Structure formats: C-alpha cells, structure tokens
Amino acid sequence: MSAAPIDEVDVSLGKLEKILKSDVAAAQQQIEAMKPRIGSFTSEQAARLLIASAISKIFSGDFEEALSFLDKAETKANAPQYLSQIYNYRATCLIGLRRYRDALLVMGRNLALLEKVDDPVEKRDSYFRIANLYDELEAYDEMGLYASRILDLAESEKDTKAYCYGIFLLAMSQNGRGMLKQAQEGFQNGLSYCSEHGYLLMIAMINKGLGDTVRQLGDNRAAQRYFRTALAQYQQFHFATEIVSTSAMLAQVDLALGDEQEAESMAMEVLSDSGSSYTAARRDALKVMAEIVANRDDFAKAYDYQKQYLDLNDKLFDESRVKALAYQAAHFSANEREQELKLLNKERELLLTRGMLREKEHNNMVTFASLLSVAMLMLVAFSYWGWQQKQRFMKLSRQDQLTGIYNRATVQMMGDNQFVQAMRRDAHFSLMLFDLDNFKQINDNFGFGCGDWAICRVVESVQAELSRKHIFARMGGEEFVIIMPDVDAAAAIALAEQIRQVIAAISSNRSGHQFVITASFGVSSRTPVDLSLEPLINRADKALHQAKLSGRNRVCMTPEVVADVPDVEEVLSN
C-alpha cells in the first residue's frame, strides 16, 4: 500500500480536530472514514487520529473505550505536545471511572512533561483540562491556580480562547468556594466575551455554571432559563455526560417552580441512561421523582425512589472521601519524594566532605562526628515529619457518615475555637441542643431504615433554616447541636422555636409509614464567667432534660437565657 500524501492527511486531521469542537456526530463519521487508511499514516498522524477517536468516546461517556485508544496513541506519539494531550484525556477517563489516585498520578506526569512543551496553545489546553480535573476532585483552590495561569498566558500571547477559558474556570472555582456573587459576575463576563468570539462549547459550559450559581442564590426562574439554554447547546455537541448532568439540574429547578410534568420528563431522561459516570445526576433525579410521586399519594413508589436516592447518596459520600484521600495521598507522596531527594543530596554532600576531611587528619574525628550528628538529626526530623503526615490521614473524616453534617469530635474542636474568639471580642455566643422525641419507637415499629430516613429528613429540614455562621453537628444517635456565634439569647430562642416548628411539620408520608416527628430543645448562652464551651453544653443539656420532663416538643432555656430575655413568652409565640 502506498503512503498517503502527508499534506492531505494533515489537512484532514486538522479539519477533524476542528469539527470535534462543534459537531461530535460528524467527527465520528470522519474518524470511521479515515480508520481504514491508518496503516499508511506516519506515527504522528496515527497518534492524532487515535486521540481524536478517544475524545469522541469521552463525549459519549465510554471511558474504557477511550482509554484503549489513548493507550494505542501513546505507542505512536513522540512529541511532548501529543503525549501531554494523551495524559490529560487519560486523567479525564480515570476520573470518569472513579480511579482518582491513578488520575492524580497521570496529572503529575503531565505537569512534568509540560516543562518541555514550548507551544503556548498546548500549555493553555493542558492547563484547562487539568483545572477541570481539579473541579471533578472538588479541589477548587488548585482549580483557581490554573485559571490564573491560563489568564497569564492569555495576556502574554493575546489569546482570546485562553481568556475565555480562564474567566470560566475562575468563576467555577469561586462557585465551588461559595463566592457566589463573584462567580455570577465572572460567568456573565465570560458569557459576553466567549459569545463575542464564537466559542460554542464554552458558552454551553458557562450557561450551565450560571444556572448552578443563580440557583444557589435562590433565583430558580433564571436558573431554569440558563439550564435549558445549556442543554440545547450540549445536545448539538452530543455531549452525553453534560446532557445528563444538566438534565438532572433542570429537573430540580422545574420541580422547585411547580412544573412537575417537565421535572418528571427531565428526571426520567436521566434515569433512562445507565452510564457509570452519572451517579450524581441519577441521585438528584431519584430525589425529584420521590417528591413527585409522593405528591400523587403513591407512597410505595416514593419510598422506593427515596431508598434508591439514599443508597446513591451514601455511595457519593464515600466517593467524596475517596477523592479527598486520593488527593491528600498524592500530595503526601509528592512531598515525601521531595524530602527523600533533599536527604539524598545531604548524604552526598556528607560523603564529599568526609573525603576532604581525610586530607586533614588533625581535625578529622571532630568534624566527622559533627557532620554525622547533623545527618542523624535530619533523619530523625524527617522521620518525625513523616509520622506527623501519616497521623493526619487518621483525622480526615470530619463528617457524620449518615447525614453528612459534622460529627461530635469536629464540632467540639470548631466550637472551642469559635468560643475563644467570642471571648476575645466579648461577643454574643449561644448553643442549642435538641433531641428527637420517642425516636426509639420509630426504630422499633418501622425498622432502622425508617429511623435513618427520619434523621436525614430532620437534618435536611434544619439545614434550610441555618446560615453559614451556624455550626450544625450530630452528637450521636438522635441528638444534635447547633453552635451560634454572634447570636444573642433572644435570637437563639427564636431560632430554636422556628426549628422546633419545622421538625414538627415534617410529613412521614414519603417514608411509607405514618408517624410524627418532634424534638425537645435546650438553649444556653455565654456568660462573663464562662471560660470554655463545656459549661454551655452542660447547661443546655439540663435545659433539654427539663424540656423532656415538661412534656417534650418544646424549647427550654437555662437561667441566664431567661434573665437576658424578659419577654420569653413573646419570643416563643413569635
């Protein structure tokens, strides 16, 4: 077979790479048309076609097949720029397959390779993909770092696409860190700029990001508009993963706006796709369906959807912990290797020094002993540092496994810190303990699964009433604590009464059983004589006990709270 003309093949590959950015279906047709001729391609051309094949599979969510193409491409590629692409897309596939530790290792290899890449366009695209991978790992600070690198490239190279990438990634990073107003402004600037320069796929991503941000800000109507626009744009690209993710978000917004028919349509579209990378979208769709069928009084089906939702929620919570462990382990390994290299360099310096000292017999023993002592101290210090790092892994889990809120150990640490700050500022500080009434009867009558449902539903309802300053934790079993920095006694009582009413209003219909959920509350506030958090906890616990003895489903206060709030009855009635 005669070799294909190099110029003609390169032109075809250039067109293919361009089409992949706007029409995946057309690109797949061109890939199939070029595959029979791959035997006549140069190694570089074959690598480019295999990379394009992998990208088309990533768009359709077939990550295993994409990895197969990337493995073949790596055997053909020699240029650093193509190897960098291979590593980036491989990391994307590994995250899609939830192999987070492997993805981080591949990212590390690519970062080392980028030092040899002089092409600013390739660096831009690599930084963009790395930032997106950090987004998947919920490492938003690192994501912001690479957004800044892209913006620096945009400024030095006058690259409009780099600027479009950078402002989008920076807004995503701000969204992930809870800086919603800044994120909204960044997305809107990005939408205007990227639309002006015609970067269609980026426009879809920005519309989705805007939808998520304004939804968190409480504007569901605007979120619906952005999500619908993004969905239509992703459908033009046949971008399966993003289509499913956006549909799940749209279903939640439609339901919040009361459009159950549209919400059900979107949710069922998500649930009809069984892709392994759609766990989060399926969980959200199941939650939507559980509420819809419960509103139709189909409680058996609602319970089934709710059970599937809780199972996937637990799975995602475990995955979140795996991501964190993989991320921390990767950083620990990198730091450990750096320390090992430093130690090897020190040992080399020690050997050279010893060789020189042989020529100076008059002070050989004294100098050698000194250097040996320094080396031993360094070894001891490094071993101690390594031990400290490993101990940190034992403290990674800060959350209650069932509900996702803080656990007892974490709230004790955070509460102590906040209390010390309140003492320094002589600021208000209040604490609320509450305990679900007759909870054992729910477990005994309906099973522990139903009890877990009740606890999760209570946590979900209470969280909606709290602000970012409040610290909410599960103390164990059915007992909870809310720490309220800068909150005086009157506001603490009012919040406790508000939460009591919210819990009492919870309907058990979606659990498939009929029962009532109530809670008893004890409230305490800081006094000038308090030197730690412990007295507040003890007083709140006594007030909680008094609420139980007084008939349950009520708020009781410690004496210092009653003294600070003369019109207690008025506060509770309001």
Coordinates of C-alpha atoms in Angstrom, one line a residue, residues 100-101 104 134 137-142 321-333 393:
Y100 CA -8.9 9.1 41.4
R101 CA -5.5 8.1 42.7
L104 CA -3.7 12.3 40.0
Y134 CA -9.4 19.5 39.9
L137 CA -11.9 16.3 42.6
E138 CA -13.5 19.4 44.3
A139 CA -10.0 20.9 44.7
Y140 CA -11.2 24.5 44.0
D141 CA -8.1 26.3 45.2
E142 CA -5.9 24.4 42.7
R321 CA -14.0 10.6 50.9
V322 CA -12.1 8.6 48.4
K323 CA -11.4 11.7 46.4
A324 CA -10.1 13.5 49.4
L325 CA -7.9 10.6 50.4
A326 CA -6.5 10.3 46.9
Y327 CA -5.8 14.0 46.7
Q328 CA -4.1 14.1 50.1
A329 CA -2.2 10.9 49.4
A330 CA -0.9 12.3 46.1
H331 CA 0.3 15.5 47.9
F332 CA 1.8 13.4 50.6
S333 CA 3.7 11.2 48.1
F393 CA -4.7 10.8 57.4

